[in-house]
Amino acid sequence: MEAMARASVASSAQLRPCPSPRRNRCPMRCPGRRGVACSASAADADVVDLFDAAKLTVDRFVKSGMVVGLGSGPASALAVQYLGTRLRRGSLTDIVAVTSSVLSASEADMAGIRASSYQEGTQIDFAFTDAEVIEEGTLAAVIGRRKTESGEPSFMVEKTMVKSADKLAFITGNDKYLTGVEGSIPVLVKSGNWIDTAEEIDDLFLGDAEVWRRPSFGTAGPLGGDHPLVTKEGHHVLDVIFTTPIPDLGQVAEKLEKISGVVDHGIICSNQSYAVIASKGEVQVIEEKSSVIP
């Protein structure tokens, strides 16, 4: 049964968003059609790796009778799919599922899981979600880099839900478990004085990062173009794009939280977090107390 599930996941890779193939997964250059086949094979292998990580997450952390928070992203979608399979088999029972986004609600519905939307104050026993990147040593993670449409809820609800959980697992690939994180830190800002807020952030990280307002469509840039993205809550999203490695994500979070006009950011620091890392046919579960992969 598990082999059939793995085959099904690989064959449906084109139907779900999934991570790009890792570099150098193919040991030789594959010209012409062989190159296409080689890329497809690598992509299938990546999806199967993520499925293994998603499966282990559910098997290890989810117990009957739990309130489980369902996150968003390709790996989380696979975990929701597998959770639905276990509920149908009866190997898990009395699960109360809580969704954090339109995407996770849709995945739960497709998996046959009855779920309700997260409400502030809900006690979550365990939650899982995708991480765009995880900082080695602290297991601080970044979410919110994925594109959303204007009028959709921001990552703020998902962040609140996973931080409220007694235990939290980030699911990702080995290439996103890093020392010295670079790239975007999404920051939600009030729309009324967003320029002043952006300038203050720019001054704070001068020389280390660029600050761009995220557009709803078209090319991104410092001002976000003529059609800036506005979340359901009425906020703009600034991408604070670090061009040099960040020594400590927690310190960046603390600095952002002190700026007037900042509503929230995509950095999650949790004392009860785990990283479930998919890597070339194996899965590793990393705890904060032993967070370095040998």
Coordinates of C-alpha atoms in Angstrom, one line a residue:
M1 CA 0.0 0.0 0.0
E2 CA 2.8 2.4 0.9
A3 CA 4.6 1.6 -2.4
M4 CA 1.4 2.4 -4.3
A5 CA 1.1 5.7 -2.4
R6 CA 4.7 6.6 -3.2
A7 CA 4.2 5.8 -6.9
S8 CA 1.0 7.9 -6.9
V9 CA 2.8 10.8 -5.4
A10 CA 5.6 10.7 -8.0
S11 CA 3.1 10.3 -10.9
S12 CA 1.1 13.3 -9.7
A13 CA 4.1 15.6 -9.4
Q14 CA 2.9 17.8 -12.2
L15 CA -0.5 18.3 -10.5
R16 CA 0.9 19.9 -7.3
P17 CA 3.4 22.7 -6.7
C18 CA 6.7 21.1 -5.8
P19 CA 10.3 22.2 -5.3
S20 CA 12.6 22.6 -8.2
P21 CA 15.0 19.8 -8.9
R22 CA 18.2 20.0 -6.9
R23 CA 21.3 20.8 -8.8
N24 CA 23.7 18.0 -9.6
R25 CA 21.1 15.3 -8.9
C26 CA 21.8 13.9 -12.4
P27 CA 25.4 12.5 -12.6
M28 CA 25.9 13.3 -16.3
R29 CA 24.8 15.8 -18.8
C30 CA 21.7 14.6 -20.7
P31 CA 21.4 16.2 -24.1
G32 CA 18.1 16.6 -26.0
R33 CA 15.2 14.5 -24.8
R34 CA 17.4 12.6 -22.4
G35 CA 17.9 16.0 -20.6
V36 CA 14.1 16.4 -20.3
A37 CA 13.8 12.8 -19.0
C38 CA 16.6 13.4 -16.5
S39 CA 15.0 16.6 -15.2
A40 CA 11.7 14.8 -14.8
S41 CA 13.3 11.9 -13.0
A42 CA 15.0 14.3 -10.6
A43 CA 11.8 16.2 -10.0
D44 CA 10.0 12.9 -9.2
A45 CA 12.7 11.9 -6.8
D46 CA 12.4 15.2 -5.0
V47 CA 8.7 14.8 -4.6
V48 CA 9.1 11.2 -3.3
D49 CA 11.7 12.6 -0.8
L50 CA 9.2 15.2 0.4
F51 CA 6.5 12.5 0.7
D52 CA 8.8 10.4 2.9
A53 CA 9.4 13.5 5.1
A54 CA 5.6 14.3 5.2
K55 CA 4.8 10.6 6.1
L56 CA 7.4 10.5 8.9
T57 CA 6.0 13.8 10.3
V58 CA 2.5 12.4 10.6
D59 CA 3.7 8.9 11.8
R60 CA 6.0 10.3 14.5
F61 CA 4.1 13.3 15.8
V62 CA 0.4 12.9 15.3
K63 CA -1.5 10.8 17.8
S64 CA -5.2 9.9 18.0
G65 CA -7.3 12.6 19.8
M66 CA -5.0 15.4 18.9
V67 CA -5.8 18.9 17.7
V68 CA -3.6 19.2 14.6
G69 CA -2.7 22.5 12.8
L70 CA -2.4 22.1 9.0
G71 CA 0.1 24.3 7.3
S72 CA 0.7 25.3 3.7
G73 CA 3.1 24.3 0.9
P74 CA 4.0 21.3 -1.2
A75 CA 5.3 19.2 1.7
S76 CA 2.4 20.1 4.0
A77 CA 0.0 19.2 1.2
L78 CA 1.6 15.7 1.1
A79 CA 1.3 15.4 4.9
V80 CA -2.4 16.3 4.7
Q81 CA -2.9 13.8 2.0
Y82 CA -1.2 11.1 4.1
L83 CA -3.1 12.1 7.2
G84 CA -6.3 11.6 5.3
T85 CA -5.2 8.1 4.3
R86 CA -4.5 7.2 7.9
L87 CA -7.8 8.5 9.1
R88 CA -9.7 6.5 6.4
R89 CA -7.8 3.4 7.4
G90 CA -8.7 4.0 11.1
S91 CA -5.1 3.9 12.3
L92 CA -5.7 7.5 13.5
T93 CA -9.0 8.5 15.1
D94 CA -10.6 11.6 16.7
I95 CA -8.3 14.1 15.1
V96 CA -9.5 17.7 15.2
A97 CA -7.9 19.4 12.1
V98 CA -7.4 23.2 12.0
T99 CA -6.4 25.0 8.8
S100 CA -4.4 28.1 8.5
S101 CA -5.1 29.2 5.0
V102 CA -7.4 28.8 2.0
L103 CA -4.8 26.5 0.5
S104 CA -4.6 24.2 3.6
A105 CA -8.4 24.1 3.8
S106 CA -8.6 23.0 0.1
E107 CA -6.0 20.3 0.7
A108 CA -7.9 19.0 3.8
D109 CA -11.1 18.9 1.8
M110 CA -9.4 16.9 -1.0
A111 CA -8.0 14.5 1.5
G112 CA -11.4 14.0 3.0
I113 CA -10.5 15.6 6.3
R114 CA -13.1 17.6 8.2
A115 CA -11.4 20.8 9.3
S116 CA -12.2 24.2 10.7
S117 CA -10.3 27.5 10.3
Y118 CA -7.9 28.6 13.0
Q119 CA -9.4 31.0 15.5
E120 CA -7.2 32.9 17.9
G121 CA -7.0 31.1 21.2
T122 CA -7.4 27.6 19.8
Q123 CA -5.2 25.2 21.6
I124 CA -3.1 23.2 19.1
D125 CA -1.3 20.0 20.2
F126 CA 0.8 19.7 17.1
A127 CA 1.2 21.7 13.8
F128 CA 3.3 21.3 10.7
T129 CA 4.1 23.6 7.8
D130 CA 6.6 24.2 5.0
A131 CA 9.6 26.4 5.7
E132 CA 11.2 28.4 2.9
V133 CA 14.4 28.2 4.8
I134 CA 15.5 27.0 8.3
E135 CA 18.5 28.4 10.2
E136 CA 20.9 25.7 11.3
G137 CA 21.6 25.8 15.1
T138 CA 18.4 27.6 16.1
L139 CA 15.7 26.1 13.9
A140 CA 14.3 29.6 13.3
A141 CA 12.4 29.5 10.0
V142 CA 11.1 31.8 7.3
I143 CA 7.7 31.5 5.8
G144 CA 5.7 33.8 3.5
R145 CA 7.9 34.0 0.5
R146 CA 5.4 32.2 -1.7
K147 CA 3.3 34.5 -3.9
T148 CA -0.2 35.4 -2.7
E149 CA -2.9 37.3 -4.5
S150 CA -4.3 40.7 -3.5
G151 CA -7.3 40.2 -1.1
E152 CA -6.0 36.9 0.2
P153 CA -5.0 36.5 3.9
S154 CA -1.4 36.9 4.6
F155 CA 1.0 34.5 6.3
M156 CA 0.1 36.1 9.7
V157 CA -2.7 33.6 10.5
E158 CA -0.4 30.6 9.7
K159 CA 2.4 32.0 11.8
T160 CA 0.0 32.6 14.8
M161 CA -1.4 29.1 14.5
V162 CA 2.0 27.3 14.4
K163 CA 3.5 29.3 17.1
S164 CA 0.5 28.5 19.4
A165 CA 1.1 24.7 19.0
D166 CA 2.7 22.7 21.8
K167 CA 4.9 21.1 19.2
L168 CA 5.8 22.3 15.7
A169 CA 7.5 20.6 12.7
F170 CA 8.9 22.4 9.7
I171 CA 9.1 20.2 6.6
T172 CA 11.6 21.0 4.0
G173 CA 14.5 19.8 1.8
N174 CA 18.1 19.6 2.8
D175 CA 19.0 22.5 0.5
K176 CA 16.9 24.8 2.7
Y177 CA 18.6 23.9 6.0
L178 CA 21.3 26.5 6.1
T179 CA 23.9 28.4 8.1
G180 CA 23.8 32.1 7.1
V181 CA 20.3 32.6 5.6
E182 CA 20.0 34.9 2.6
G183 CA 17.1 36.1 0.5
S184 CA 13.7 37.6 1.4
I185 CA 12.3 38.1 4.8
P186 CA 8.6 39.1 4.2
V187 CA 7.4 41.9 6.4
L188 CA 3.8 43.0 6.7
V189 CA 3.4 46.8 7.1
K190 CA 0.5 49.2 7.6
S191 CA -0.5 50.7 4.3
G192 CA -0.9 54.3 5.4
N193 CA 2.8 55.1 6.2
W194 CA 4.5 52.2 4.4
I195 CA 7.1 54.4 2.8
D196 CA 8.3 55.7 6.1
T197 CA 8.4 52.1 7.4
A198 CA 10.3 50.9 4.4
E199 CA 12.9 53.7 4.7
E200 CA 13.4 52.9 8.4
I201 CA 13.9 49.2 7.6
D202 CA 16.3 50.1 4.8
D203 CA 18.4 52.3 7.1
L204 CA 18.4 49.5 9.8
F205 CA 19.9 47.0 7.4
L206 CA 21.8 49.4 5.1
G207 CA 24.4 47.5 3.0
D208 CA 23.0 44.1 3.9
A209 CA 19.5 44.2 2.4
E210 CA 17.3 45.8 -0.2
V211 CA 13.6 46.6 0.6
W212 CA 11.0 46.1 -2.1
R213 CA 7.2 46.4 -1.9
R214 CA 5.6 43.2 -3.3
P215 CA 3.4 43.7 -6.4
S216 CA 0.1 41.9 -7.0
F217 CA 1.3 41.2 -10.5
G218 CA 4.1 42.3 -12.8
T219 CA 7.7 43.1 -12.0
A220 CA 8.7 43.7 -8.4
G221 CA 10.7 46.7 -7.4
P222 CA 11.2 49.2 -4.5
L223 CA 7.7 50.7 -4.9
G224 CA 5.9 47.6 -6.0
G225 CA 4.7 49.1 -9.3
D226 CA 1.3 50.5 -10.0
H227 CA -0.4 47.5 -8.5
P228 CA 1.0 46.7 -5.0
L229 CA -0.2 43.6 -3.3
V230 CA -2.7 44.4 -0.5
T231 CA -3.6 41.5 1.8
K232 CA -7.1 40.7 3.1
E233 CA -6.1 42.5 6.3
G234 CA -5.3 45.7 4.3
H235 CA -1.5 45.5 4.7
H236 CA 1.3 45.8 2.2
V237 CA 4.1 43.2 2.0
L238 CA 7.7 44.3 2.0
D239 CA 10.4 41.8 0.9
V240 CA 13.5 42.6 2.9
I241 CA 16.0 40.9 0.6
F242 CA 19.3 40.1 2.4
T243 CA 22.2 39.9 -0.1
T244 CA 24.7 38.9 2.7
P245 CA 24.3 36.0 5.1
I246 CA 22.2 36.7 8.2
P247 CA 24.2 35.8 11.4
D248 CA 21.1 35.4 13.5
L249 CA 17.4 35.3 12.3
G250 CA 16.2 35.9 15.9
Q251 CA 18.0 39.2 16.1
V252 CA 16.5 40.3 12.7
A253 CA 13.1 39.5 14.1
E254 CA 13.6 41.5 17.3
K255 CA 14.8 44.5 15.3
L256 CA 11.8 44.4 12.9
E257 CA 9.3 44.2 15.8
K258 CA 10.6 47.4 17.3
I259 CA 9.8 49.4 14.1
S260 CA 6.6 51.4 14.1
G261 CA 4.4 50.4 11.2
V262 CA 5.6 46.8 11.1
V263 CA 2.6 44.5 11.7
D264 CA 4.4 41.1 11.5
H265 CA 7.2 39.3 9.7
G266 CA 7.8 35.8 8.3
I267 CA 10.4 34.7 10.9
I268 CA 9.2 32.0 13.3
C269 CA 11.2 31.2 16.4
S270 CA 9.8 28.5 18.6
N271 CA 11.2 26.6 21.6
Q272 CA 9.3 23.4 20.7
S273 CA 10.2 23.1 17.0
Y274 CA 11.6 20.3 14.9
A275 CA 12.9 20.3 11.4
V276 CA 12.0 17.3 9.2
I277 CA 14.6 17.3 6.4
A278 CA 14.2 15.4 3.2
S279 CA 17.5 14.5 1.6
K280 CA 18.3 12.0 -1.2
G281 CA 16.3 9.0 -0.1
E282 CA 16.5 9.6 3.7
V283 CA 14.7 11.8 6.2
Q284 CA 16.2 13.4 9.3
V285 CA 14.4 14.8 12.3
I286 CA 16.4 17.6 13.8
E287 CA 15.7 19.0 17.3
E288 CA 16.9 22.4 18.5
K289 CA 19.2 20.6 21.1
S290 CA 21.0 18.7 18.3
S291 CA 20.4 20.8 15.3
V292 CA 23.5 20.2 13.2
I293 CA 23.4 17.6 10.5
P294 CA 26.7 15.6 10.6

